[in-house]
Amino acid sequence: MVKEARVIALDLGPGPSLDPDIAAYFAKCQEKLGFIPNVLKAYAFDTSKLKAFIAMADELMLGDSGLSKLEREMIAVAVSCANHCHYCLTAHGAAVRQRAADPEMGELIAQNYRAAALPPRQKAMLDFAVRLTEAPDKIEEMDREALRRAGFKDRDIWDIAAVAAFYNMSNRLAAAADLKPNREYHSMVRDMVHGKADAGSNAQIPVRAASTSRAAEAPHGRRGRRRAV
Amino acid sequence: MVKEARVIALDLGPGPSLDPDIAAYFAKCQEKLGFIPNVLKAYAFDTSKLKAFIAMADELMLGDSGLSKLEREMIAVAVSCANHCHYCLTAHGAAVRQRAADPEMGELIAQNYRAAALPPRQKAMLDFAVRLTEAPDKIEEMDREALRRAGFKDRDIWDIAAVAAFYNMSNRLAAAADLKPNREYHSMVRDMVHGKADAGSNAQIPVRAASTSRAAEAPHGRRGRRRAV
Amino acid sequence: MVKEARVIALDLGPGPSLDPDIAAYFAKCQEKLGFIPNVLKAYAFDTSKLKAFIAMADELMLGDSGLSKLEREMIAVAVSCANHCHYCLTAHGAAVRQRAADPEMGELIAQNYRAAALPPRQKAMLDFAVRLTEAPDKIEEMDREALRRAGFKDRDIWDIAAVAAFYNMSNRLAAAADLKPNREYHSMVRDMVHGKADAGSNAQIPVRAASTSRAAEAPHGRRGRRRAV
Amino acid sequence: MVKEARVIALDLGPGPSLDPDIAAYFAKCQEKLGFIPNVLKAYAFDTSKLKAFIAMADELMLGDSGLSKLEREMIAVAVSCANHCHYCLTAHGAAVRQRAADPEMGELIAQNYRAAALPPRQKAMLDFAVRLTEAPDKIEEMDREALRRAGFKDRDIWDIAAVAAFYNMSNRLAAAADLKPNREYHSMVRDMVHGKADAGSNAQIPVRAASTSRAAEAPHGRRGRRRAV
Amino acid sequence: MVKEARVIALDLGPGPSLDPDIAAYFAKCQEKLGFIPNVLKAYAFDTSKLKAFIAMADELMLGDSGLSKLEREMIAVAVSCANHCHYCLTAHGAAVRQRAADPEMGELIAQNYRAAALPPRQKAMLDFAVRLTEAPDKIEEMDREALRRAGFKDRDIWDIAAVAAFYNMSNRLAAAADLKPNREYHSMVRDMVHGKADAGSNAQIPVRAASTSRAAEAPHGRRGRRRAV
Amino acid sequence: MVKEARVIALDLGPGPSLDPDIAAYFAKCQEKLGFIPNVLKAYAFDTSKLKAFIAMADELMLGDSGLSKLEREMIAVAVSCANHCHYCLTAHGAAVRQRAADPEMGELIAQNYRAAALPPRQKAMLDFAVRLTEAPDKIEEMDREALRRAGFKDRDIWDIAAVAAFYNMSNRLAAAADLKPNREYHSMVRDMVHGKADAGSNAQIPVRAASTSRAAEAPHGRRGRRRAV
């Protein structure tokens, strides 16, 4: 039995028994992270949907990209701030704190990235992501041009857009289902050592399980990638 | 060469040669629909991303659900209306016209579903989907309760949310990339016969290609399902 | 009996018998267009109001102007898109398709004019019209200056504003009354011949009736003008 | 020479010499009101447009209706408040002060009608008018039902909608042209006598000129009606 | 007994007897202004809260500043316009009319400052104040830079922000409590003499009472300052 | 020298030397909290303004009230969330974590109070505070009635409104000045012991200094109250 009653506000039934890929993936989460992220438990009522979600999330957040993994997490959090998404701010706020090794950065992006005094590249990146979130119908060529001027290639622009778009999806699914974050996220990577997070907290975000079908399709070194969700 | 320069406003490079699954899928689209939907061409620069997108879209729009396929298309269009997404209004507007066999219905949902005099079930469904689009942070238990009162089960509520959320993603990716719809959509299913669309136009939306990996995993009759994107 | 029960959601009573001007105008509509636009039927409960509405609409949409008739219809549709007006998007969407002889153009403006890759003149025109729609209190001299830089004279700016303002009125009256468009609009000018609409469909929008009092006041060639509403 | 340079921010040229109807109408304004309302001067560059505007405004604001003339002015002002229209708040604010014989009422509606402790009928009327202004696409049957419950007939609902819609037009034309109100409006009907305005100030709003063509068409007692604009 | 039942929509009880400072302050208001501003009566239920409010308001509106007292009142009114605050528009609208000796200016700022053709300094000042009101989370360095370019020092920027922020507080407290303005404000400073207000009306805004504790703490010439609230 | 350059983005000059009251207050902050809250350093450029701010903040957040101090902090944070205020979310988020002895509660309110499953009383309280923040002009008697139904007395409603209004002020001043929170807030009260915060962290929020003038005016037991800012 994977899903606990309080993870979401919807009763989706008992769900199937975990298939081997997912069981291995969940075991790895438990081993490395100490818990199974609640978004995965929520999706576990349907194995196909869960696998599709993991495939897309991993592809976006961990695949090759001109954006660093930290930058992608920053987009996730800035979008989730605009949408006031409790789940994603908690889970991805922790990820920004961890990847930046900087607890303050995680708070800044989760509260208002405009206060973060970011370098121009990242400022332009989040300006685009938030504008795409708040007024997608108003995006024009000049918005893309602003990203190019900030040094992004067109392939990077796709990735910025794809990550921002993905969290506009996730935020809404979390809101609709009242998805609760695992409580462990709240205390992760909170202590600063000489202005930087304790290096020991790096161990808290688990590697991605090797046994999922997608990883099996692309074994070229991706086994060691970190989990996206 | 799959992607034409004008499909999107981003230059994502030539892309890989199509892998056999995707080549077969595209050939099937061409045969049945007469064209390859531009969203697929846009994604073809990266095979993994394309497959992840297809897997999620098909799962949502064609998988088992308490929502009919028409209802899911109605959600796609109502969300895209709120976001003023040219691509999705064109492609999924055609899908509503086709699945409803009613050109007027497609226009109504694309312009303002509140003018459509829908039955209470579908009105509640679109009210929730549009509220989730416009103010995801304001969704509360009473919104879920309104869906339950309209006859939806919790599993259906998840599906309404998941489809609405997915098009909030797609709309934003289309806006960011300035994705152009195939011109063929504009004239599809426009003529009414006795208040209903010409049955002949049903043939214009292709069956889903049998050779994609996901279909191969789930061969239990899904080969004949219609395409979602 | 002119008005059918389902044209609007308000019961305005039987209305007066048509006066000769209006009767002739309606007969001309029927002959040329094949139907009487529902907005006219809605207004027919009061002859004075109907005449005032026709006079203003014709003056704006068909009178002398530095804006082409197509441009004025584009403004009508872009404004109606911002206001999600089912009636006006349907009726004036058909008018853009017809006047542009381009079904795709009609859809583009009805869904999101920013996706239409318009020439700078028309882009500036619709930017102003939509800003005037969404935030009239924020219009400043720099907005007028942008139009002048795009080549518009002050008289043209008045016309852009007047047309945009008129459809902000019409959209709201249609919304308040739940005005239903004639079903015939949906299938008008949908087929493309070599990327252009079938010339034959030009005949579907009727000439303006010669017998209205206003036309009688201004017989200098306006009899042949097309109908505005 | 009717129009002074500073009435609007657009240079519309010298305009035609006034035709006899308009000249008589303007003379009457001057005699009764002490000035010609600037909106009329702005429109005077084109006699047909001016007449169409006067015809519609008079029909709405002075024609037979289940709404009192004060109620129609209240709608004009509440809509203009939502749109922050300097011209209409000034001109129609004066009209509410005059028709209500209550300077405070004019301010209340111009600033925020919700603070006015209105009777339920007028509260419902303005709630509808402002909702129609702010979110026309969200009007539904329940909004019309709220008006019916407040005692309005369907014909009244049309009039509420038509007046609200008309000022959504006028507000936008005034904003686009930067139309300046006549300075005289500011000091009109400001003094209270025992909580009511000085009766002497009633004389400040002129009767409608008898010689306009529309009045000539409908001479059944309308000569004495007050001006709408 | 200071507070009358109708000042606010909340029943806050009888309140304490006035302490000597407040009693003297109220007596001075009555003598100079002819009435005690209702915001003070509303606060009189708690002497400490009343004194804290007076101290902050006086410091902001009457203390030393690079902004003139008129400019500070203009900010108060422009912010109150954006928030549609009946109380503050009435009380501070009167203050702008009085301090500018220009009834028209008061109306302009209360209705829409963008129509006021202000000098660049004051235009920039109100642009900032209203943006801070409507979208505080979007303020960035470029907004501060615009003020510096318009000639403001950093200390002035603080004062602009502090006044705008204070009326965002006051507007909300007035809205929550349904605070009614004294009726006397409505007719103050309405008559123009040669385009300027009658000098006699200057006397209507009272000097600040000398006996409040704060004035006692800072007797360096501030006794004669005008009242802020 | 109190103020460091990086506390705000405005250069307000060196400021006066601290007067004895303020010096004692700051020393107390340093002793108890380990730092002087940056909002106080920002205000230190002007002693009168600083004292007025402290007086109002303390009165609201620490004075007698039907609301608990935790409830007042919850309002501060919910308002600051709606306004995306980095400073207040950081400083008052810490205060909610501390007063609730629950790190998770602080995050919930800072991210989206609607996800917090609050008891009806507190849910109603924050609904009102956020509505007052987002749409002050739409507050009506029914909003006050909802609070009364939730068990609040009119005096409590005033306090809810006053606290919400105060943070609408503070948020805007912080945004305008780009006020940075002390870094120490980020790590405060993050660890949970059996689902509750470590009691040891209670010591981190200092008692209010006894020597401020306001405390001296009101020595009746208030010396021991905790600091509000």
PDB file of C-alpha atoms in Angstrom, chain B residues 86 183-184 186-187 190, chain C residues 70 73-74 77 92-110 115-119 122 188-202:
ATOM      1  CA  HIS B  86      -3.996  30.134 -31.135  1.00  0.00           C
ATOM      2  CA  ARG B 183      -3.749  25.179 -41.850  1.00  0.00           C
ATOM      3  CA  GLU B 184      -5.903  22.153 -42.540  1.00  0.00           C
ATOM      4  CA  HIS B 186      -9.308  25.668 -40.106  1.00  0.00           C
ATOM      5  CA  SER B 187     -11.664  24.122 -42.624  1.00  0.00           C
ATOM      6  CA  ARG B 190     -17.371  23.236 -40.766  1.00  0.00           C
TER       7      ARG B 190
ATOM      8  CA  LEU C  70     -11.171  44.959 -43.185  1.00  0.00           C
ATOM      9  CA  GLU C  73     -13.531  44.389 -38.750  1.00  0.00           C
ATOM     10  CA  MET C  74     -10.146  43.307 -37.382  1.00  0.00           C
ATOM     11  CA  VAL C  77     -12.793  40.960 -33.625  1.00  0.00           C
ATOM     12  CA  HIS C  92     -17.394  39.600 -37.205  1.00  0.00           C
ATOM     13  CA  GLY C  93     -15.046  36.640 -37.412  1.00  0.00           C
ATOM     14  CA  ALA C  94     -17.020  35.721 -40.541  1.00  0.00           C
ATOM     15  CA  ALA C  95     -16.652  39.301 -41.758  1.00  0.00           C
ATOM     16  CA  VAL C  96     -12.861  39.205 -41.384  1.00  0.00           C
ATOM     17  CA  ARG C  97     -12.716  35.883 -43.188  1.00  0.00           C
ATOM     18  CA  GLN C  98     -14.830  37.347 -45.959  1.00  0.00           C
ATOM     19  CA  ARG C  99     -13.159  40.743 -46.309  1.00  0.00           C
ATOM     20  CA  ALA C 100      -9.663  39.263 -46.087  1.00  0.00           C
ATOM     21  CA  ALA C 101     -10.725  36.411 -48.356  1.00  0.00           C
ATOM     22  CA  ASP C 102      -8.673  34.388 -45.917  1.00  0.00           C
ATOM     23  CA  PRO C 103     -10.269  31.956 -43.462  1.00  0.00           C
ATOM     24  CA  GLU C 104      -7.067  31.660 -41.462  1.00  0.00           C
ATOM     25  CA  MET C 105      -6.889  35.396 -40.826  1.00  0.00           C
ATOM     26  CA  GLY C 106     -10.350  35.382 -39.289  1.00  0.00           C
ATOM     27  CA  GLU C 107      -9.380  32.648 -36.864  1.00  0.00           C
ATOM     28  CA  LEU C 108      -6.101  34.324 -35.986  1.00  0.00           C
ATOM     29  CA  ILE C 109      -7.684  37.588 -34.971  1.00  0.00           C
ATOM     30  CA  ALA C 110     -10.510  35.837 -33.155  1.00  0.00           C
ATOM     31  CA  ALA C 115      -0.003  35.247 -33.371  1.00  0.00           C
ATOM     32  CA  ALA C 116      -0.928  36.753 -36.731  1.00  0.00           C
ATOM     33  CA  ALA C 117       2.430  38.216 -37.779  1.00  0.00           C
ATOM     34  CA  LEU C 118       0.625  41.370 -38.869  1.00  0.00           C
ATOM     35  CA  PRO C 119       2.363  44.267 -40.593  1.00  0.00           C
ATOM     36  CA  GLN C 122      -2.081  46.714 -38.127  1.00  0.00           C
ATOM     37  CA  MET C 188     -19.178  31.043 -43.981  1.00  0.00           C
ATOM     38  CA  VAL C 189     -15.906  31.483 -45.853  1.00  0.00           C
ATOM     39  CA  ARG C 190     -14.234  28.421 -44.461  1.00  0.00           C
ATOM     40  CA  ASP C 191     -12.770  26.848 -47.600  1.00  0.00           C
ATOM     41  CA  MET C 192      -9.458  27.981 -48.986  1.00  0.00           C
ATOM     42  CA  VAL C 193      -8.552  27.949 -52.665  1.00  0.00           C
ATOM     43  CA  HIS C 194      -4.806  28.257 -53.098  1.00  0.00           C
ATOM     44  CA  GLY C 195      -4.520  29.784 -49.667  1.00  0.00           C
ATOM     45  CA  LYS C 196      -7.318  32.222 -50.344  1.00  0.00           C
ATOM     46  CA  ALA C 197     -11.010  31.926 -49.678  1.00  0.00           C
ATOM     47  CA  ASP C 198     -13.317  30.906 -52.471  1.00  0.00           C
ATOM     48  CA  ALA C 199     -14.343  34.088 -54.245  1.00  0.00           C
ATOM     49  CA  GLY C 200     -17.865  32.787 -54.418  1.00  0.00           C
ATOM     50  CA  SER C 201     -18.289  33.322 -50.722  1.00  0.00           C
ATOM     51  CA  ASN C 202     -18.028  37.069 -51.219  1.00  0.00           C
TER      52      ASN C 202
END
